[in-house]
Short mmCIF file of C-alpha atoms and ligand atoms in Angstrom, two decimals:
data_model
loop_
_atom_site.label_atom_id
_atom_site.label_comp_id
_atom_site.label_asym_id
_atom_site.label_seq_id
_atom_site.Cartn_x
_atom_site.Cartn_y
_atom_site.Cartn_z
CA MET H 1 28.55 86.72 116.28
CA ALA H 2 26.34 85.34 118.94
CA ARG H 3 25.96 83.05 121.87
CA ILE H 4 22.73 81.13 121.33
CA GLU H 5 20.65 79.97 124.27
CA LEU H 6 17.64 77.70 124.21
CA SER H 7 15.60 78.25 127.33
CA ASP H 8 12.96 75.63 128.29
CA LEU H 9 12.53 75.09 124.59
CA ALA H 10 10.08 72.47 123.28
CA HIS H 11 8.12 72.07 120.09
CA SER H 12 4.99 70.29 118.99
CA TYR H 13 3.69 70.52 115.43
CA LYS H 14 0.25 69.69 116.86
CA PRO H 15 -1.87 72.56 118.19
CA ASP H 16 -3.53 70.23 120.73
CA ALA H 17 -0.40 68.48 122.04
CA LYS H 18 -1.11 66.41 125.15
CA ASP H 19 1.70 64.05 126.07
CA ALA H 20 5.41 63.69 125.30
CA ARG H 21 4.74 61.70 122.14
CA ASP H 22 3.12 64.76 120.56
CA PHE H 23 6.37 66.71 120.84
CA ALA H 24 9.00 66.69 118.09
CA LEU H 25 11.30 68.39 120.61
CA LYS H 26 11.10 67.56 124.32
CA PRO H 27 11.95 70.35 126.80
CA MET H 28 15.60 71.36 126.60
CA ASN H 29 18.02 73.97 127.90
CA LEU H 30 21.18 74.40 125.92
CA THR H 31 23.80 77.07 125.24
CA TRP H 32 25.80 77.28 122.04
CA ARG H 33 29.00 79.20 122.67
CA GLN H 34 29.98 82.12 120.41
CA GLY H 35 32.50 80.81 117.88
CA GLY H 36 31.89 77.12 118.60
CA ALA H 37 31.96 74.43 115.91
CA TYR H 38 28.99 72.22 116.72
CA ALA H 39 27.61 69.10 115.17
CA LEU H 40 24.00 68.19 115.81
CA LEU H 41 24.00 64.43 115.43
CA GLY H 42 21.18 61.92 115.47
CA PRO H 43 19.20 59.50 113.34
CA SER H 44 16.58 60.57 110.83
CA GLY H 45 13.41 61.85 112.49
CA CYS H 46 14.98 62.71 115.87
CA GLY H 47 14.27 66.45 115.50
CA LYS H 48 17.48 67.96 114.10
CA THR H 49 15.87 70.01 111.34
CA THR H 50 13.11 71.15 113.70
CA LEU H 51 15.72 72.43 116.15
CA LEU H 52 17.80 74.11 113.44
CA ASN H 53 14.75 75.85 111.96
CA ILE H 54 13.81 77.14 115.40
CA ILE H 55 17.31 78.58 115.84
CA SER H 56 17.20 80.23 112.40
CA GLY H 57 13.65 81.52 112.83
CA LEU H 58 12.02 79.54 110.05
CA LEU H 59 9.90 77.93 112.75
CA THR H 60 8.46 79.47 115.93
CA PRO H 61 8.67 77.07 118.88
CA SER H 62 5.45 76.16 120.64
CA HIS H 63 7.21 76.51 124.03
CA GLY H 64 10.21 78.37 125.41
CA GLN H 65 12.66 80.98 124.16
CA VAL H 66 15.59 81.42 121.83
CA LEU H 67 18.11 84.03 122.98
CA PHE H 68 20.96 85.54 120.97
CA ASP H 69 23.51 87.15 123.28
CA GLY H 70 20.84 87.31 125.96
CA ARG H 71 18.26 88.99 123.72
CA ASP H 72 14.96 87.18 123.14
CA VAL H 73 14.61 86.56 119.39
CA THR H 74 11.87 83.91 119.60
CA GLY H 75 9.39 86.02 117.66
CA LEU H 76 11.87 87.41 115.11
CA PRO H 77 11.99 86.16 111.51
CA THR H 78 15.22 84.82 109.99
CA GLU H 79 16.19 88.13 108.32
CA LYS H 80 16.19 89.87 111.70
CA ARG H 81 18.42 87.21 113.29
CA ASN H 82 21.35 87.67 110.96
CA ILE H 83 21.76 83.96 110.35
CA ALA H 84 22.94 82.06 107.29
CA GLN H 85 21.48 78.64 106.62
CA VAL H 86 22.56 75.99 104.13
CA PHE H 87 20.04 73.28 103.33
CA GLN H 88 20.33 69.67 102.24
CA PHE H 89 19.54 70.52 98.61
CA PRO H 90 20.92 73.42 96.58
CA VAL H 91 19.19 76.78 96.83
CA VAL H 92 20.55 78.79 93.89
CA TYR H 93 19.18 81.16 91.31
CA ASP H 94 19.42 79.19 88.06
CA THR H 95 19.29 82.22 85.80
CA MET H 96 22.13 84.00 87.62
CA SER H 97 25.82 83.34 87.18
CA VAL H 98 27.87 81.75 89.96
CA TYR H 99 29.26 85.21 90.68
CA GLU H 100 25.83 86.81 91.00
CA ASN H 101 24.64 83.98 93.22
CA LEU H 102 27.51 84.55 95.62
CA ALA H 103 27.18 88.32 95.51
CA PHE H 104 23.44 88.27 96.18
CA PRO H 105 23.48 87.81 99.99
CA LEU H 106 26.04 90.62 100.27
CA ARG H 107 24.18 93.12 98.06
CA ASN H 108 21.00 92.17 99.83
CA ARG H 109 22.60 93.35 103.09
CA GLY H 110 23.72 96.62 101.53
CA MET H 111 27.35 95.80 100.78
CA ALA H 112 28.55 97.42 97.57
CA GLY H 113 31.35 97.74 95.03
CA LYS H 114 34.85 96.47 95.66
CA ALA H 115 34.03 94.83 98.99
CA VAL H 116 31.51 92.55 97.29
CA ASP H 117 33.92 91.63 94.54
CA ALA H 118 36.74 90.84 96.97
CA ARG H 119 34.56 88.69 99.15
CA VAL H 120 32.97 86.78 96.25
CA ARG H 121 36.40 85.99 94.84
CA GLU H 122 37.72 84.91 98.23
CA ILE H 123 34.87 82.47 98.82
CA ALA H 124 34.97 81.20 95.23
CA GLY H 125 38.67 80.54 95.72
CA LEU H 126 38.04 78.55 98.89
CA LEU H 127 35.46 76.44 97.11
CA GLU H 128 37.66 76.08 94.04
CA MET H 129 35.07 77.73 91.82
CA SER H 130 37.13 80.71 90.67
CA GLY H 131 37.12 79.41 87.10
CA GLU H 132 33.34 79.10 87.01
CA LEU H 133 32.26 82.52 88.26
CA GLY H 134 30.95 83.58 84.85
CA ARG H 135 28.85 80.47 84.23
CA LYS H 136 25.10 80.36 84.67
CA ALA H 137 24.09 78.16 87.60
CA ARG H 138 21.53 76.37 85.43
CA GLY H 139 24.01 74.20 83.55
CA LEU H 140 25.99 73.07 86.60
CA THR H 141 26.03 69.64 88.28
CA ALA H 142 24.26 69.04 91.61
CA ASP H 143 27.69 69.05 93.32
CA ALA H 144 28.59 72.43 91.90
CA LYS H 145 25.19 73.88 92.78
CA GLN H 146 25.56 72.71 96.35
CA LYS H 147 29.01 74.30 96.51
CA ILE H 148 27.35 77.58 95.47
CA SER H 149 24.80 77.08 98.28
CA LEU H 150 27.64 76.59 100.74
CA GLY H 151 29.30 79.70 99.35
CA ARG H 152 26.10 81.69 99.77
CA GLY H 153 26.01 80.55 103.40
CA LEU H 154 29.64 81.45 104.02
CA VAL H 155 29.93 84.66 102.07
CA ARG H 156 28.56 87.18 104.57
CA PRO H 157 31.28 88.16 107.01
CA ASP H 158 28.85 89.59 109.59
CA VAL H 159 26.54 86.67 110.42
CA ALA H 160 25.71 85.62 113.98
CA ALA H 161 25.86 81.94 113.07
CA ILE H 162 25.92 79.63 110.07
CA LEU H 163 23.60 76.63 110.19
CA PHE H 164 24.13 73.64 107.92
CA ASP H 165 21.40 71.03 107.52
CA GLU H 166 23.06 67.88 106.14
CA PRO H 167 24.65 70.02 103.42
CA LEU H 168 26.85 67.34 101.89
CA THR H 169 24.14 64.74 101.20
CA VAL H 170 24.18 65.28 97.44
CA ILE H 171 27.96 65.60 97.20
CA ASP H 172 30.10 62.66 96.05
CA PRO H 173 32.25 61.01 98.76
CA GLN H 174 35.69 62.33 97.75
CA LEU H 175 34.51 65.92 97.40
CA LYS H 176 32.53 65.52 100.64
CA TRP H 177 35.73 64.87 102.51
CA GLU H 178 37.41 67.91 100.96
CA LEU H 179 34.49 70.24 101.65
CA ARG H 180 34.27 69.11 105.24
CA SER H 181 37.94 69.92 105.76
CA LYS H 182 37.33 73.31 104.13
CA LEU H 183 34.42 74.06 106.44
CA LYS H 184 36.61 73.22 109.40
CA ALA H 185 39.34 75.55 108.13
CA LEU H 186 36.77 78.27 107.46
CA HIS H 187 35.46 77.94 110.96
CA ARG H 188 38.94 78.59 112.29
CA ALA H 189 39.37 81.59 110.03
CA LEU H 190 35.94 83.18 110.60
CA ASP H 191 35.34 82.90 114.37
CA VAL H 192 31.65 82.34 113.71
CA THR H 193 29.30 79.93 115.49
CA MET H 194 28.63 76.98 113.20
CA ILE H 195 26.03 74.28 113.72
CA TYR H 196 26.33 71.36 111.38
CA VAL H 197 23.48 68.85 111.29
CA THR H 198 24.26 65.30 110.27
CA HIS H 199 23.24 61.70 110.91
CA ASP H 200 26.79 60.56 110.15
CA GLN H 201 29.07 60.18 113.18
CA THR H 202 32.24 60.50 111.11
CA GLU H 203 31.09 63.85 109.74
CA ALA H 204 30.14 65.00 113.21
CA LEU H 205 33.33 63.91 114.93
CA THR H 206 35.64 65.36 112.26
CA PHE H 207 33.89 68.72 112.01
CA ALA H 208 32.92 69.59 115.55
CA ASP H 209 34.60 70.54 118.77
CA THR H 210 31.27 69.91 120.52
CA VAL H 211 28.87 67.21 119.38
CA VAL H 212 25.24 67.51 120.45
CA VAL H 213 23.60 64.11 120.23
CA MET H 214 19.84 63.92 119.77
CA HIS H 215 17.57 60.96 120.19
CA ASP H 216 13.81 60.96 119.96
CA GLY H 217 13.39 64.73 120.33
CA LYS H 218 15.82 64.98 123.24
CA VAL H 219 19.39 66.18 123.56
CA VAL H 220 20.97 63.19 125.28
CA GLN H 221 24.52 64.53 125.46
CA ALA H 222 26.56 67.52 124.39
CA GLY H 223 30.30 67.12 124.67
CA ARG H 224 33.68 66.80 123.07
CA PRO H 225 34.17 63.75 120.85
CA ASP H 226 36.43 62.12 123.46
CA GLU H 227 33.81 62.65 126.18
CA LEU H 228 31.14 60.97 124.06
CA PHE H 229 33.52 58.11 123.55
CA GLU H 230 34.80 57.73 127.11
CA ARG H 231 31.63 58.51 129.06
CA PRO H 232 28.44 58.16 127.04
CA ALA H 233 25.73 59.89 129.07
CA HIS H 234 23.08 57.67 127.53
CA THR H 235 23.16 54.13 126.12
CA PHE H 236 22.00 55.65 122.84
CA VAL H 237 25.20 57.72 122.61
CA GLY H 238 27.26 54.61 123.35
CA TYR H 239 25.50 52.69 120.66
CA PHE H 240 25.27 55.45 118.04
CA ILE H 241 28.90 56.60 118.32
CA GLY H 242 31.65 54.08 117.68
CA SER H 243 31.86 51.24 115.25
CA PRO H 244 30.79 48.94 116.50
CA GLY H 245 29.05 50.82 119.29
CA MET H 246 29.22 50.20 123.02
CA ASN H 247 28.17 46.79 124.35
CA VAL H 248 25.04 47.26 126.44
CA LEU H 249 23.98 44.37 128.67
CA PRO H 250 21.08 44.02 131.07
CA ALA H 251 22.57 43.60 134.53
CA ARG H 252 21.91 43.42 138.23
CA VAL H 253 24.21 45.79 140.10
CA GLU H 254 25.07 45.47 143.76
CA GLY H 255 27.62 47.76 145.34
CA ALA H 256 30.72 47.52 143.20
CA SER H 257 29.80 44.52 141.10
CA ALA H 258 27.47 43.80 138.22
CA HIS H 259 25.95 40.45 137.41
CA VAL H 260 25.15 39.48 133.85
CA ASP H 261 23.63 36.03 133.37
CA GLY H 262 25.54 34.67 136.35
CA ALA H 263 28.87 36.27 135.44
CA ALA H 264 30.22 38.76 138.00
CA ILE H 265 31.82 41.93 136.60
CA ALA H 266 33.90 44.22 138.79
CA LEU H 267 33.05 47.93 138.74
CA SER H 268 35.54 50.63 139.71
CA ARG H 269 33.11 52.25 142.19
CA ARG H 270 30.04 51.42 144.25
CA TYR H 271 26.58 52.28 142.96
CA ASP H 272 23.32 53.03 144.71
CA ILE H 273 20.72 51.48 142.45
CA PRO H 274 17.37 53.27 142.17
CA ALA H 275 14.36 50.97 142.47
CA GLY H 276 12.10 50.16 139.55
CA LYS H 277 14.51 51.14 136.78
CA ARG H 278 15.94 49.10 133.95
CA ILE H 279 19.61 48.60 134.82
CA GLU H 280 22.27 47.99 132.19
CA ILE H 281 26.01 48.12 131.99
CA GLY H 282 27.88 49.50 129.01
CA ILE H 283 31.42 48.91 127.87
CA ARG H 284 33.01 49.80 124.57
CA PRO H 285 34.70 47.01 122.58
CA GLU H 286 37.94 49.04 122.78
CA PHE H 287 38.01 48.47 126.56
CA ALA H 288 37.25 44.74 126.42
CA SER H 289 39.85 42.25 125.28
CA LEU H 290 39.75 38.63 124.38
CA THR H 291 41.92 36.31 126.43
CA PRO H 292 42.48 32.51 126.48
CA ALA H 293 39.71 30.31 127.90
CA GLY H 294 39.95 30.00 131.67
CA GLU H 295 40.80 33.69 132.17
CA GLY H 296 38.32 36.56 132.51
CA LEU H 297 34.62 36.11 131.88
CA PRO H 298 33.80 32.97 129.91
CA VAL H 299 32.46 33.60 126.40
CA THR H 300 31.76 31.58 123.29
CA VAL H 301 33.41 32.87 120.14
CA GLU H 302 31.21 33.39 117.10
CA ARG H 303 33.74 34.92 114.74
CA ILE H 304 36.81 37.12 114.50
CA ASP H 305 36.64 40.12 112.17
CA ASP H 306 39.91 41.31 110.70
CA LEU H 307 39.67 45.10 110.49
CA GLY H 308 43.14 45.59 109.02
CA ARG H 309 45.01 47.25 111.84
CA THR H 310 43.01 45.48 114.58
CA ARG H 311 40.89 42.40 115.10
CA LEU H 312 37.46 42.32 116.65
CA ALA H 313 35.93 39.28 118.35
CA ARG H 314 32.19 38.72 118.10
CA VAL H 315 31.33 36.56 121.08
CA ARG H 316 28.44 35.63 123.35
CA LEU H 317 28.58 36.52 127.00
CA GLY H 318 25.79 34.55 128.64
CA GLY H 319 22.85 35.10 126.32
CA HIS H 320 24.15 38.36 124.87
CA ALA H 321 26.06 39.33 121.76
CA PHE H 322 29.27 41.11 122.72
CA ALA H 323 32.21 42.66 120.83
CA ALA H 324 35.76 42.75 122.18
CA GLY H 325 39.19 43.63 120.86
CA VAL H 326 41.69 40.86 120.13
CA PRO H 327 45.24 41.49 121.33
CA ASP H 328 47.83 41.12 118.54
CA ALA H 329 49.66 38.41 120.43
CA LEU H 330 46.61 36.21 120.93
CA SER H 331 46.52 33.28 118.51
CA GLY H 332 44.89 29.86 118.26
CA ILE H 333 41.47 31.17 119.29
CA GLY H 334 39.01 28.31 119.78
CA ALA H 335 35.27 28.11 120.27
CA THR H 336 35.53 29.31 123.86
CA ALA H 337 37.60 32.11 125.33
CA GLY H 338 37.47 34.77 128.01
CA VAL H 339 37.08 38.53 128.00
CA ILE H 340 38.73 40.98 130.35
CA LEU H 341 36.99 44.32 130.92
CA ARG H 342 38.75 47.47 132.12
CA PRO H 343 36.74 48.30 135.27
CA GLY H 344 37.07 52.09 134.94
CA HIS H 345 35.34 51.84 131.57
CA VAL H 346 32.33 49.81 132.65
CA HIS H 347 29.43 52.26 133.01
CA VAL H 348 26.10 51.70 134.72
CA TYR H 349 22.84 52.95 133.17
CA ALA H 350 19.36 53.28 134.66
CA ASP H 351 16.58 53.56 132.07
CA GLY H 352 19.26 54.39 129.53
CA GLU H 353 20.83 57.24 131.52
CA LEU H 354 24.34 57.14 132.96
CA LEU H 355 24.31 56.57 136.69
CA GLU H 356 26.86 58.37 138.83
CA PRO H 357 28.71 56.18 141.32
CA ASP H 358 27.79 56.49 144.98
CA ASP H 359 30.31 58.94 146.38
CA SER H 360 28.87 59.13 149.90
CA GLU H 361 31.84 57.34 151.42
CA TRP H 362 34.16 59.74 149.65
CA ARG H 363 32.18 62.68 151.02
CA ARG H 364 32.17 61.32 154.55
CA LYS H 365 35.91 60.78 154.49
CA PRO H 366 37.47 63.51 152.36
CA PRO H 367 40.92 62.71 151.02
CA PRO H 368 43.91 64.33 152.73
CA SER H 369 44.61 67.72 151.21
CA GLY H 370 46.80 67.56 148.16
CA ALA H 371 45.55 64.05 147.26
P1 ADP P 401 15.38 65.11 111.48
O1 ADP P 401 15.81 66.38 110.83
O2 ADP P 401 16.25 64.72 112.65
O3 ADP P 401 15.27 63.98 110.51
P2 ADP P 401 12.82 66.43 111.84
O4 ADP P 401 13.07 67.62 112.68
O5 ADP P 401 12.66 66.64 110.37
O6 ADP P 401 13.93 65.32 112.12
O7 ADP P 401 11.51 65.70 112.37
C1 ADP P 401 11.26 65.44 113.74
C2 ADP P 401 9.85 64.92 113.90
O8 ADP P 401 8.92 65.94 113.59
C3 ADP P 401 9.51 63.75 112.98
O9 ADP P 401 8.68 62.88 113.69
C4 ADP P 401 8.79 64.41 111.84
O10 ADP P 401 7.88 63.52 111.25
C5 ADP P 401 8.05 65.55 112.53
N1 ADP P 401 7.88 66.71 111.63
C6 ADP P 401 8.87 67.36 110.97
N2 ADP P 401 8.37 68.41 110.26
C7 ADP P 401 7.02 68.41 110.48
C8 ADP P 401 5.93 69.25 110.05
N3 ADP P 401 6.16 70.30 109.24
N4 ADP P 401 4.71 68.95 110.50
C9 ADP P 401 4.49 67.90 111.32
N5 ADP P 401 5.45 67.08 111.77
C10 ADP P 401 6.72 67.32 111.36
MG1 MG P 402 16.39 66.78 108.82
#
């Protein structure tokens, strides 16, 4: 059991790193709570495996510290960190039986006799492999081997954390869904910190109570799934999470309104705009709705996608592609229409980062107590 802290952590694979581009991980400070279920989410190449290997001790960071429960473990190898790690591809001993494979991590840590047997059978049961304990790993399918790898990661009851690096890549889709639900249930039962790396938002959002989103070597947001949805801290989060992702439009913002290609968009608060930054607004399709021409912001309709339970309009707002929901009652949609945006859900970004509204007026005139 451990709380894991990354303190001014950064990593370059190059011994002579000079600028930010030489760093696979840009400087970060992050705490992983004891017992949390985390997903580390981001596209291929953003640094997820690098970060995971630094936490497990397979890789020593070029800068900064890793702390477990306040103790500096930066220089300690994996064995001394009491961590279990499950990789993308199966790591099993082909010549051993399924049983021996599962028992190995326990015996290796000095557990013996009945305790080993009980634990092996418990984990095999969870993974629905009880009937295969006597079989040699060699003859098994890739799916089954990966289940053994998961079992080997989960079997030790005493680990500080279990790290999973895209563990379900080789598993077929139906089984993937089942295993993910099992991992979630196991997390509840075990009270162990779990960090689950994936590039798949659905996997991340269903497994984790906290999703850590990475982009280009940086952690751009760590939050609950609903926070990532409601308030993306970075345009990348808005775009990467959601399907389709958040609409991001270049804008000029003045006070409490944004201007996009001549269309004025009301914001819920006033903003102080920093000079020299690229300003954009972001709004998720779920908070934009199509309306008859003559109402809202004028758009041209490109197509309507029927998604089963909902419809999604693909339109152009000025020169920009834009996605908006279509209310059930709206029919007879022509080539032109309007969109209505919910002001509280229009966010302002400066160089990709969420800008806080200007609260100076609020501070000058505090609300009456109790408000
Ligand atoms: P992810 O797991 O998100 O796909 P990685 O952590 O594997 O990303 O890679 C992050 C960056 O570091 C990539 O640009 C990758 O090419 C680079 N990288 C990864 N491993 C090494 C290595 N052993 N040596 C040099 N560069 C590496
Ligand atoms: Mg990786």
